[in-house]
Coordinates of C-alpha atoms in Angstrom, one line a residue:
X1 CA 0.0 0.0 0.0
X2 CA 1.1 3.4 -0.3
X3 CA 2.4 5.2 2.7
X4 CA 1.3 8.5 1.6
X5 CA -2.5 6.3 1.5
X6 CA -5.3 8.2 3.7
X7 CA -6.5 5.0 5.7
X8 CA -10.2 4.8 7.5
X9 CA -9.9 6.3 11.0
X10 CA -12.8 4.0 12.1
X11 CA -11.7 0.2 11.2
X12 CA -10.8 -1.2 14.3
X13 CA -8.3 -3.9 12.4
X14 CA -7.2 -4.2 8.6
X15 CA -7.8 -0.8 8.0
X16 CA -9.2 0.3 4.6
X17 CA -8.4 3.3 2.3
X18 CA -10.7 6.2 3.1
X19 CA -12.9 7.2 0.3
X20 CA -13.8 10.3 2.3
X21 CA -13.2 13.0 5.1
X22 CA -15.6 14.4 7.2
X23 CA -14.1 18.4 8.2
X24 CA -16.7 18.6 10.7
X25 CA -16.0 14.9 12.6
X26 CA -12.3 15.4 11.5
X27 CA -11.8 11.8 10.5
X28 CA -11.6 9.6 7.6
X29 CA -14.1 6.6 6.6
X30 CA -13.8 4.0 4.4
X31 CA -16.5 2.7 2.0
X32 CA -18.6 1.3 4.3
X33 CA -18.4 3.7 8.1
X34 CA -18.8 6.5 5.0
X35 CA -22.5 5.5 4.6
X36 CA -23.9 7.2 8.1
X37 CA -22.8 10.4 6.5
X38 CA -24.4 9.7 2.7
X39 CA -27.5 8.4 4.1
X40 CA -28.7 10.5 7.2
X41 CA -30.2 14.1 6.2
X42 CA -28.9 16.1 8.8
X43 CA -24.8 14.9 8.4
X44 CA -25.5 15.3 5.1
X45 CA -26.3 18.9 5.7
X46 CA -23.8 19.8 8.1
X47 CA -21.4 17.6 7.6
X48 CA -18.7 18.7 4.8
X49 CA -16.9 16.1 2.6
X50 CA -13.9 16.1 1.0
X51 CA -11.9 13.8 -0.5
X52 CA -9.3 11.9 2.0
X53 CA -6.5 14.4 3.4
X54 CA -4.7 14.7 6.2
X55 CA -6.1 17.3 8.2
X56 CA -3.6 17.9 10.7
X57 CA -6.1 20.1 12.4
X58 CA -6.4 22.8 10.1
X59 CA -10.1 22.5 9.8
X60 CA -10.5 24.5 13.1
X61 CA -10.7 28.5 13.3
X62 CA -7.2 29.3 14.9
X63 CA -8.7 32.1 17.0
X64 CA -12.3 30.0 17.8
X65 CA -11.6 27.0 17.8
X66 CA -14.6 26.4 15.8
X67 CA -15.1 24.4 11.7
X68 CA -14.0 26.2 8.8
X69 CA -17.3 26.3 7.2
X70 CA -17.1 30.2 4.8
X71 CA -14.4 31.4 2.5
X72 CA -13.7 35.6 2.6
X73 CA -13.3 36.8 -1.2
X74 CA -11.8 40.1 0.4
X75 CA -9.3 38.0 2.5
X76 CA -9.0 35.1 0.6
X77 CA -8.8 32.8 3.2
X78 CA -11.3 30.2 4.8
X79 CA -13.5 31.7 8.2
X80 CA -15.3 30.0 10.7
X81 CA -19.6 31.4 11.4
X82 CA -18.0 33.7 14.5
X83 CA -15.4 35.1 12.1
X84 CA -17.8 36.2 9.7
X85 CA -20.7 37.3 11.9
X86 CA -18.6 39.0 14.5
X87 CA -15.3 39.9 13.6
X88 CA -13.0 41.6 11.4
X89 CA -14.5 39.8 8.3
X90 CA -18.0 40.5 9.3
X91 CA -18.7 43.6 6.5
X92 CA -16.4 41.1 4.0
X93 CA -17.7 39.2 0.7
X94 CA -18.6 35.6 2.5
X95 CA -19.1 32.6 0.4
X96 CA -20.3 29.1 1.2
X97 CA -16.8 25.9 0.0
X98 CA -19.0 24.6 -2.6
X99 CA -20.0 28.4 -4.2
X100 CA -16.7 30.1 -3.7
X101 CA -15.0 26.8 -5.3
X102 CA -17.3 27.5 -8.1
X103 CA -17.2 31.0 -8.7
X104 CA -13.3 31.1 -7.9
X105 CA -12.9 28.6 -10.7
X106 CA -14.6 30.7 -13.2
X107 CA -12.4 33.2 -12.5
X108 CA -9.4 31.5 -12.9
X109 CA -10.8 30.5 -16.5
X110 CA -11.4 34.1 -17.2
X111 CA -8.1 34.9 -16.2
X112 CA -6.5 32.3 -18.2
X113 CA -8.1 34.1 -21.5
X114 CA -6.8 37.0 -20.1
X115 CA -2.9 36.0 -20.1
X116 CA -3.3 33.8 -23.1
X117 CA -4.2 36.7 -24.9
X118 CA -1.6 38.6 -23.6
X119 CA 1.0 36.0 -24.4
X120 CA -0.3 35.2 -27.8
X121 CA -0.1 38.9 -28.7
X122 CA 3.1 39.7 -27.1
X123 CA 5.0 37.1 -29.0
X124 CA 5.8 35.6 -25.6
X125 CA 8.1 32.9 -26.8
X126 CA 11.8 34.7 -25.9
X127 CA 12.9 33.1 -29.7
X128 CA 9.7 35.0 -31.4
X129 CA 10.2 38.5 -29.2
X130 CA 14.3 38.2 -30.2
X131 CA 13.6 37.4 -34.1
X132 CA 10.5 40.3 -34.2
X133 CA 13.2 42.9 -32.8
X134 CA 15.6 42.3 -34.9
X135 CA 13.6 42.0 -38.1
X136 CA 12.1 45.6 -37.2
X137 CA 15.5 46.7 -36.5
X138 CA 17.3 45.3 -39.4
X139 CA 15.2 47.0 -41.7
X140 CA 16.9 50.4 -41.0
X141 CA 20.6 48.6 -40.3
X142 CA 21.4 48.4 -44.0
X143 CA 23.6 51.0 -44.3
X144 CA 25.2 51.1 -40.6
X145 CA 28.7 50.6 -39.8
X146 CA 30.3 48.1 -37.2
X147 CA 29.7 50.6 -34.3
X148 CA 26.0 50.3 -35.3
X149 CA 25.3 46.8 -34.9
X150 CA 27.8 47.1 -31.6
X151 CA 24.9 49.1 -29.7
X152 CA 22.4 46.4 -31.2
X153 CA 23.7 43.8 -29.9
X154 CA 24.6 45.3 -26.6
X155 CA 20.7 46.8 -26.1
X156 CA 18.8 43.7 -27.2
X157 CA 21.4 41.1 -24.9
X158 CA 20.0 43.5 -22.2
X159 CA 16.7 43.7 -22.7
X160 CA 16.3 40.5 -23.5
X161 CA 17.6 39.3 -19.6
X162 CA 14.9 41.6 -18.4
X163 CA 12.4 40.0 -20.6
X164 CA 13.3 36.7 -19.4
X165 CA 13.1 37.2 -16.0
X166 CA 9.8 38.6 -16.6
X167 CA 8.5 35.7 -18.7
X168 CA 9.0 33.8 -15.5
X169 CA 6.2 34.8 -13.7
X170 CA 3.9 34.1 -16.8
X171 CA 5.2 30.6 -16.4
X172 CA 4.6 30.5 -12.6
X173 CA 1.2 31.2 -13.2
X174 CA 0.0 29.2 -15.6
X175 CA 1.6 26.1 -13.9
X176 CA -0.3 27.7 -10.7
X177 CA -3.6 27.6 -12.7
X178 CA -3.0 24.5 -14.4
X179 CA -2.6 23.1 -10.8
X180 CA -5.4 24.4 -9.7
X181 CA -7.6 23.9 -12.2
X182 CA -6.7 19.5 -12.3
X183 CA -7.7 20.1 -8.8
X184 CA -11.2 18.2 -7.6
X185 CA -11.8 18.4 -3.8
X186 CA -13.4 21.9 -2.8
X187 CA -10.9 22.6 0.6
X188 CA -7.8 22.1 -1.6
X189 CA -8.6 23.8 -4.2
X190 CA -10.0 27.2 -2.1
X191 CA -6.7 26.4 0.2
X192 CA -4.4 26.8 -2.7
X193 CA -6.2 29.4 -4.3
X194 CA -4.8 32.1 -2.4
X195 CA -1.2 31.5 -3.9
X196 CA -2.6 31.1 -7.4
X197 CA -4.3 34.4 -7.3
X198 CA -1.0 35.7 -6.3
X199 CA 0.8 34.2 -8.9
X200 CA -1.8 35.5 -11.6
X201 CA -1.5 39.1 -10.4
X202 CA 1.9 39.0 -10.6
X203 CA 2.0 38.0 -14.4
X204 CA -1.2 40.2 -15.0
X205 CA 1.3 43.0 -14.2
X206 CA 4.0 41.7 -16.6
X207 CA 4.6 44.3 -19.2
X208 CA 6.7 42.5 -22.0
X209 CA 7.3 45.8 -23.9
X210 CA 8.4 47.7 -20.8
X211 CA 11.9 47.5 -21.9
X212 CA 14.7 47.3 -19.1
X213 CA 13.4 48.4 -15.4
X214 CA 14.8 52.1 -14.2
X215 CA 18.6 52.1 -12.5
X216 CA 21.4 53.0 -13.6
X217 CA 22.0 50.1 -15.6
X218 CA 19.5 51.3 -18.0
X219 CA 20.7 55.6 -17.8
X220 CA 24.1 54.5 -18.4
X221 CA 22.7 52.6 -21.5
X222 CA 20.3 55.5 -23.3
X223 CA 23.2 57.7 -22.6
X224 CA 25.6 55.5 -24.3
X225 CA 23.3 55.0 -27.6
X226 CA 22.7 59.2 -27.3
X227 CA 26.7 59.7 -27.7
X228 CA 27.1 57.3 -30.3
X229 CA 24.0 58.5 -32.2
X230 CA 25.6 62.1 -32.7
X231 CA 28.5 60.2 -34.5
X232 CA 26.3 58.1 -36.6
X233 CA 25.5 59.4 -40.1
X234 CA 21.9 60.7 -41.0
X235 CA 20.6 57.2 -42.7
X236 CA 21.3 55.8 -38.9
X237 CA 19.0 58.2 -37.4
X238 CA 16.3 55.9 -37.8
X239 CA 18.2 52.7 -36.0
X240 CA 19.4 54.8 -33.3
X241 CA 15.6 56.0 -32.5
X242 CA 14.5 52.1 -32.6
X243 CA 16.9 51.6 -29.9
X244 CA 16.0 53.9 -27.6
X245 CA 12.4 53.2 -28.2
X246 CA 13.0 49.3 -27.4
X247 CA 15.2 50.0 -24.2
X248 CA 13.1 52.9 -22.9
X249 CA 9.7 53.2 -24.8
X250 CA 8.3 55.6 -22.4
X251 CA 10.6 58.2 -22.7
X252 CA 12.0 57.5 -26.5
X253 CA 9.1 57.3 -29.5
X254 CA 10.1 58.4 -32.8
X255 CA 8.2 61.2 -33.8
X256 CA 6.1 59.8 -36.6
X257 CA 3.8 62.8 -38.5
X258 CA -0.2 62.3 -37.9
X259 CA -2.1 61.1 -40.8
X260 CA -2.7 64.2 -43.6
X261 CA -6.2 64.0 -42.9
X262 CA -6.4 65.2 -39.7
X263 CA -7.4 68.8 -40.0
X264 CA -8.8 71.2 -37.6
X265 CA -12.4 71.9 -37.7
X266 CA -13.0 75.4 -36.0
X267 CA -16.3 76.3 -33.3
X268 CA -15.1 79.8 -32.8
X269 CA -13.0 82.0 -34.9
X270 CA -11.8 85.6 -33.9
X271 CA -10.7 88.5 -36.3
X272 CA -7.5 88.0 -37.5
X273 CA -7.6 84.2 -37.7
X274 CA -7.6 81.8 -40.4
X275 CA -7.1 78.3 -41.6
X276 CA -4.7 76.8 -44.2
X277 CA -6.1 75.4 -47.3
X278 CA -5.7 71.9 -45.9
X279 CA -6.7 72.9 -42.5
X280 CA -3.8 71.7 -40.7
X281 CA -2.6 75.4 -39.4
X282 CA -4.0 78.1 -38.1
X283 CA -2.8 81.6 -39.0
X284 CA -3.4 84.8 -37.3
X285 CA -2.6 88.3 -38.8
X286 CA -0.3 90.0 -36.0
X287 CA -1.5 93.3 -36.6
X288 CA -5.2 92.3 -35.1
X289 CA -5.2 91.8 -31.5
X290 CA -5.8 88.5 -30.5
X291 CA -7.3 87.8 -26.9
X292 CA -10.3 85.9 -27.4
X293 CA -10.4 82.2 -27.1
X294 CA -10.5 80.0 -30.0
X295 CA -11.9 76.5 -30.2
X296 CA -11.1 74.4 -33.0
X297 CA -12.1 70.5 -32.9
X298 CA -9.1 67.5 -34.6
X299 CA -11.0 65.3 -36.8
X300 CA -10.0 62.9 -39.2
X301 CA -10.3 59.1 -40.2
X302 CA -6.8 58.3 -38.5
X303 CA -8.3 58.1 -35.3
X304 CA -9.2 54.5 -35.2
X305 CA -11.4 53.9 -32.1
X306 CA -9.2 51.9 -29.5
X307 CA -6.2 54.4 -29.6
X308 CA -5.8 58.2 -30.7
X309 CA -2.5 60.0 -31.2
X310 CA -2.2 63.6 -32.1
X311 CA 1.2 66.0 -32.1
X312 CA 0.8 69.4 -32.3
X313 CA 3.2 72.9 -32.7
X314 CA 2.1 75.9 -30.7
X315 CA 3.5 79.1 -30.7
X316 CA 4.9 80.4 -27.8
X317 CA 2.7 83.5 -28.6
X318 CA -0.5 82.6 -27.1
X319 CA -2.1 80.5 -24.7
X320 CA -3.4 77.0 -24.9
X321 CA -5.5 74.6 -23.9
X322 CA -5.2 70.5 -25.6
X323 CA -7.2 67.5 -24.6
X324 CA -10.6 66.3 -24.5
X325 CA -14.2 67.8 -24.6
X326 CA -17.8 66.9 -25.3
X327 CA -20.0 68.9 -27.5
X328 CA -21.4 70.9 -24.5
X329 CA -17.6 72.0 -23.9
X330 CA -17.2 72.9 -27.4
X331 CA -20.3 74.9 -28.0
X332 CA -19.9 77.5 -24.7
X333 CA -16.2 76.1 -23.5
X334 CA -17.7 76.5 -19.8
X335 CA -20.3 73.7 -19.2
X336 CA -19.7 69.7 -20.5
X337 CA -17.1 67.5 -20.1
X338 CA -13.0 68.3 -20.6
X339 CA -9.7 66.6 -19.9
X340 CA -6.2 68.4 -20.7
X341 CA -3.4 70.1 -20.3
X342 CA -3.6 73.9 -19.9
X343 CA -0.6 76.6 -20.3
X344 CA -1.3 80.0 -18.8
X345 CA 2.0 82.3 -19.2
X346 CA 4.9 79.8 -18.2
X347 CA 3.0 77.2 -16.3
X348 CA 1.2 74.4 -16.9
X349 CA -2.4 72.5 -15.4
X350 CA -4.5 69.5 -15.5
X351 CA -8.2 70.0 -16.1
X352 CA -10.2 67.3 -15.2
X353 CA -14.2 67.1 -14.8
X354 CA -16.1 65.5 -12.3
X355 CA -20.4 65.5 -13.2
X356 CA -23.3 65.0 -10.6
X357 CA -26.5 65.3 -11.0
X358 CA -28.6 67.3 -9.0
X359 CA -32.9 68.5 -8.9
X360 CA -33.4 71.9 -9.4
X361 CA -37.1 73.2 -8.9
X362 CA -38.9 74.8 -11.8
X363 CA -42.1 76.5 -11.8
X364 CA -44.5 75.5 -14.5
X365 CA -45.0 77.8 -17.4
X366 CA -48.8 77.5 -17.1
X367 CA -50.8 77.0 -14.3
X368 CA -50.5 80.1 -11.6
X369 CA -50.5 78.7 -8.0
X370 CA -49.1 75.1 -9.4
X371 CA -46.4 73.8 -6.9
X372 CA -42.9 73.5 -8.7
X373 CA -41.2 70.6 -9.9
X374 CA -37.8 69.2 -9.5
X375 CA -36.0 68.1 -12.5
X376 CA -33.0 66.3 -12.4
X377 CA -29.9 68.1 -14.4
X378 CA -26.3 66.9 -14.1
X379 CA -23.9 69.6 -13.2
X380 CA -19.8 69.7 -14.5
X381 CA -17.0 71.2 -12.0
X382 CA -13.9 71.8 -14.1
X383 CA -10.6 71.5 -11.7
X384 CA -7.1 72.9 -12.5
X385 CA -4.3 71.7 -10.8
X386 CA -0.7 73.7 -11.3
X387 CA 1.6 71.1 -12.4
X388 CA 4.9 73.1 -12.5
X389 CA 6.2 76.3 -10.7
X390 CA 7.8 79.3 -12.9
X391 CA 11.7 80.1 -11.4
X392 CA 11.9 76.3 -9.8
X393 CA 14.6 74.1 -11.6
X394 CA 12.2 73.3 -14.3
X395 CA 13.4 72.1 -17.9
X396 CA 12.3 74.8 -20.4
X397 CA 10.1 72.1 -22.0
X398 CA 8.0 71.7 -19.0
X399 CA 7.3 75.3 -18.3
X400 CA 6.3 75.9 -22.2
X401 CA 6.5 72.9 -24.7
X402 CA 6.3 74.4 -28.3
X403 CA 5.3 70.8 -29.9
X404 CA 3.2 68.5 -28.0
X405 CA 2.3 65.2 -28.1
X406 CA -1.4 63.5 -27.0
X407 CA -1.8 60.0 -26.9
X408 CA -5.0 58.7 -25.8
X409 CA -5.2 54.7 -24.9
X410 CA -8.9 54.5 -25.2
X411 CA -11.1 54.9 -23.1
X412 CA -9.6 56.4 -20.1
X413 CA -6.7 57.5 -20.2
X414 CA -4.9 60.7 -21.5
X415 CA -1.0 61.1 -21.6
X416 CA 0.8 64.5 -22.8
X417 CA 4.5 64.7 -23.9
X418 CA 6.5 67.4 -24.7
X419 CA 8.4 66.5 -27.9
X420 CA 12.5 67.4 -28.1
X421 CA 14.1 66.2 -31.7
X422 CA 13.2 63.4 -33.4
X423 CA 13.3 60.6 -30.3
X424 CA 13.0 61.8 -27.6
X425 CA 10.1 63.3 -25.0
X426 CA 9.1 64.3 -21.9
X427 CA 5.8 63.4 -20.2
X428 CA 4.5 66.3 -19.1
X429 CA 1.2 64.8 -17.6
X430 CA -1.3 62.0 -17.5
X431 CA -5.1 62.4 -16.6
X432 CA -7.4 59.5 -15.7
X433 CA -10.6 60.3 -17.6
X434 CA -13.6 59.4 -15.4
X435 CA -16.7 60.6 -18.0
X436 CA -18.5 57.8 -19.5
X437 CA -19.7 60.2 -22.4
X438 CA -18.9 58.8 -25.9
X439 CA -18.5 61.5 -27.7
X440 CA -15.0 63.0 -26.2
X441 CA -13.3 64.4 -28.8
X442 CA -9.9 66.0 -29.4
X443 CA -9.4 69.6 -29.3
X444 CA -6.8 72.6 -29.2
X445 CA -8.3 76.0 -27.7
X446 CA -6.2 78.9 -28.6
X447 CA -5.8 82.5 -26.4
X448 CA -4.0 85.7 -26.6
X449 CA -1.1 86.5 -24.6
X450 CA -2.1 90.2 -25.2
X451 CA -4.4 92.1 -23.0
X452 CA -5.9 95.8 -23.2
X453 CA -3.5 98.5 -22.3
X454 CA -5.7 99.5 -19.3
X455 CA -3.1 99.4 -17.6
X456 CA -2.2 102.9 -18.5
X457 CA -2.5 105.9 -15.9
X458 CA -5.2 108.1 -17.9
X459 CA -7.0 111.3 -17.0
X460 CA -11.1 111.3 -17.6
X461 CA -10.4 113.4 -20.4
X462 CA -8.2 111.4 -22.1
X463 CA -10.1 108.3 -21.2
X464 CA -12.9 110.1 -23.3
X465 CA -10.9 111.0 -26.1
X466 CA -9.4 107.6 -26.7
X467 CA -13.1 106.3 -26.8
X468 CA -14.0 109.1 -29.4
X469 CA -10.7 107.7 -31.2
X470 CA -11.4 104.0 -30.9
X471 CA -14.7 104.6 -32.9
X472 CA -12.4 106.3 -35.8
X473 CA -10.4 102.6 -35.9
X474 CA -11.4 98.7 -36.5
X475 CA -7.9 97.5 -37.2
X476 CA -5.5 97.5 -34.8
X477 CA -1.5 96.6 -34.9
X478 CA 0.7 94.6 -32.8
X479 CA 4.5 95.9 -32.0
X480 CA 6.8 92.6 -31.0
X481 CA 6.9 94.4 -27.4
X482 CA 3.3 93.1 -27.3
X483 CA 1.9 97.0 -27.3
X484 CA -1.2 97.4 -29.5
X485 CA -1.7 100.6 -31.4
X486 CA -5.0 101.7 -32.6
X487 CA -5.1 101.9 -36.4
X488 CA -7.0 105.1 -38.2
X489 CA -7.2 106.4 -41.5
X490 CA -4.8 109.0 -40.4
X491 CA -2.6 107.7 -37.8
X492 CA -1.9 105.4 -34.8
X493 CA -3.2 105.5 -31.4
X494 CA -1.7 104.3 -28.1
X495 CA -2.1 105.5 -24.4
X496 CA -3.6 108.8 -25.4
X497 CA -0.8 109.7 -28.1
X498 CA -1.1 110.0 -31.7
X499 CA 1.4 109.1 -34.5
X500 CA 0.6 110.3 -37.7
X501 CA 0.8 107.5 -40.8
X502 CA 3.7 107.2 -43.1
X503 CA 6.1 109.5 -39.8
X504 CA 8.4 106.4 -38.9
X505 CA 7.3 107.4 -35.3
X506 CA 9.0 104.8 -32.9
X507 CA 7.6 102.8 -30.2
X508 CA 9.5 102.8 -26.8
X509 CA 11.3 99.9 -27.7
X510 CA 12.5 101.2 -30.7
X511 CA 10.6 99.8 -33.4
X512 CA 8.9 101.7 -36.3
X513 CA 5.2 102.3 -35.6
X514 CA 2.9 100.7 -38.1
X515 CA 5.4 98.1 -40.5
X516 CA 4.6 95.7 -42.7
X517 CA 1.8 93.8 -41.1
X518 CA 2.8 89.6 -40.2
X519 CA 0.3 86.5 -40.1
X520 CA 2.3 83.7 -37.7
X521 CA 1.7 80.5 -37.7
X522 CA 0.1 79.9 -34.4
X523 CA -0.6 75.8 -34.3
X524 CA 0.0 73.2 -36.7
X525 CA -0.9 69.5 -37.0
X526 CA 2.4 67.8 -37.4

């Protein structure tokens, strides 16, 4: 017989193999002492079986001494009735063996889609992931000198020992689940279970394309590939970037152009402002003033529907506002729902939206004397959150990027990078979006640096002759010191002063008053 056999606790000689275990009893029976507990209604009812194990005395609640009869979803672990009437797992998710053995197991088959999916579309095999890289990256190798294929070599050997310890975990867990899944008996399997669901978390976290984890390992290793990259000639620009993207994808994306249908589709549009003939920029003629805010929508077929990308130049000459907004946002830019990244002057914040609904009371239109009614509206607060300080030790891109990238893993979440060259960013921000409207869309909302020169010290009377002035004028021009002149048929105005037209008068700063009028560029899609 086997000596790891579970014999019958209730044969007085010869003893049989159990067939069964009672929890409750805490002993083992054979065929025939098992038929008490199979035939009498009340052991069959309160009397758990399991298949014959050892117990050891770990049916019993360490703390009550009572039977193990309830499993804790929160706790994962198996309670007796006091623990889960009384104590600290009284408020918990409680389960009866038999359901928690079967819901538990549906999980773990859920789960097992899960990381099979993950694995079949991460090319988890270390020979596929190895073979994939180097394909991608020998398509840009052709013309690459020995130096080239030097930092290859030296960045995929190290990725590729992170990758492998990481594919580790995916192995511990599906042995873990295959174990668990082969297993029958109901205490076992919800006594094990605990470990498994470790083991899956663990490779439910596993990020194959993470590249190599931060340390200095890894800085010492971008920093080498930067050095040699300035060396390289300009058909290695492109291999260089693939490094950096496979060692440290977060930080190193090549800057690939948007499709050339994505155009900007304005809602508002001051004086002064106009679009290109393919609607990717928007112009704005320096000599108008420009303070009013400027809404203009990106559309195009590009963005597919589980991921949207977008990269835009700004001008450092106005203010800005990129993200997300629904078509209540769009219409009045105060009410609806928006996510992004706002820069005022040299810093930067995070809008986000949070919406509740709440019953206003009405009074009916007809009907005098009619009690009001509540109808039930949903209300947006926009926050902004400062996400850098002006005069700290802040790089020069976070205070005011000039091209930005949005990338928006659909459906909630929303990461801005500022872009420097042709490899390299910096993420500037990430916003969780918590709206479950479908129509977000993506949007840049343009404003003037410039405000009215009220500012100046002025006398009544003057104040009242610069009014009578301003109704001589509709145009108006911009000197680079960000003054704004009043333009008349005769002249210019500023601060109560007159310059006649065609005098070469000067502005304080030195420039000639009223030359040759300028329309910037003030975004473009790249």
């Amino acid at each position: 017989m086997d000596p790891q056999t579970i014999l019958c606790d209730m044969c007085a000689e010869d003893r049989k193999p159990a067939k069964k275990t009672c929890i409750k009893c805490e002993i083992s029976m054979c065929f025939q002492h098992l038929q008490a507990h199979l035939t009498t209604p009340v052991l069959l009812q309160t009397h758990p079986l399991t298949e014959p194990m050892d117990l050891c005395g770990n049916t019993k609640c360490s703390q009550h001494g009572k039977l193990l009869e309830y499993y804790c979803l929160d706790d994962m672990t198996c309670v007796c009735v006091s623990c889960a009437i009384e104590d600290q797992h009284r408020l918990h998710n409680m389960k009866t063996f038999s359901t928690a053995h079967k819901e538990l197991l549906e999980k773990l088959k859920a789960e097992q889609l899960i990381l099979q999916e993950k694995t079949d579309g991460e090319n988890v095999s270390l020979e596929k992931w190895e073979q994939s890289e180097r394909e991608k990256l020998g398509r840009c190798s052709v013309r690459l000198i020995e130096a080239v294929t030097k930092l290859r070599d030296i960045s995929l050997t190290s990725v590729q020992s992170s990758v492998s310890a990481r594919m580790v975990s995916l192995k511990t867990s599906k042995s873990s689940l295959e174990a668990a899944q082969k297993e029958k008996d109901t205490f076992r399997f919800l006594q094990m279970y605990s470990q498994v669901h470790q083991d899956v978390e663990k490779a439910k976290a596993v990020d194959l394309s993470k590249g190599l984890e931060p340390g200095s390992h890894r800085d010492k290793l971008v920093e080498e590939m930067r050095q040699n990259g300035e060396k390289m000639v300009k058909q290695a620009s492109q291999f260089w970037g693939s490094l950096l993207t496979l060692v440290d994808p977060e930080h190193h994306q090549e800057l690939v152009p948007t499709g050339s249908d994505l155009i900007f589709e304005p809602q508002s549009l001051g004086p002064g402002m106009s679009l290109s003939k393919d609607n990717r920029k928007v112009f704005h003629s320096q000599w108008m003033k420009f303070c009013s805010s400027n809404l203009f929508l990106i559309k195009g077929t590009v963005l597919v529907s589980d991921f949207k990308r977008w990269v835009i130049s700004i001008s450092k000459d106005c203010d800005w506002t990129i993200g997300l907004c629904d078509d209540t946002y769009a219409t009045n830019m105060k009410d609806g729902n928006v996510y992004g990244l706002r820069c005022q002057g040299n810093q930067l914040f995070s809008l986000t939206t949070e919406s509740s609904w709440v019953m206003k009371e009405t009074q009916p239109v007809m009907g005098f004397g009619m009690p009001k009614t509540e109808t039930r509206q949903q209300h947006y607060k926009v926050s902004q959150q400062v996400i850098n300080t002006p005069g700290g030790n802040v790089e020069p891109q976070m205070t005011r990027p000039q091209i930005v990238e949005v990338v928006w893993s659909f459906p909630n979440s929303l990461s801005f990078f500022s872009r420097i060259g042709q490899h390299q960013r910096i993420n500037l921000l990430t916003v969780t979006i918590s709206s479950t409207s479908s129509d977000l869309k993506p949007f840049v909302c343009l404003q003037g640096l410039e405000k009215e020169a009220t500012n100046v010290l002025l006398t009544t009377a003057t104040r009242k002759m610069v009014r009578r002035v301003q109704q001589q004028y509709q145009n108006q021009w911009k000197c680079s010191c960000r003054k704004i002149y009043g333009e008349s048929t005769d002249g210019y105005h500023y601060g109560g002063s007159f310059y006649p037209m065609h005098s070469k008068s000067t502005c304080s700063c030195g420039n000639i008053i009223g030359v040759a009028r300028i329309t910037a560029v003030l975004c473009e899609l790249l």
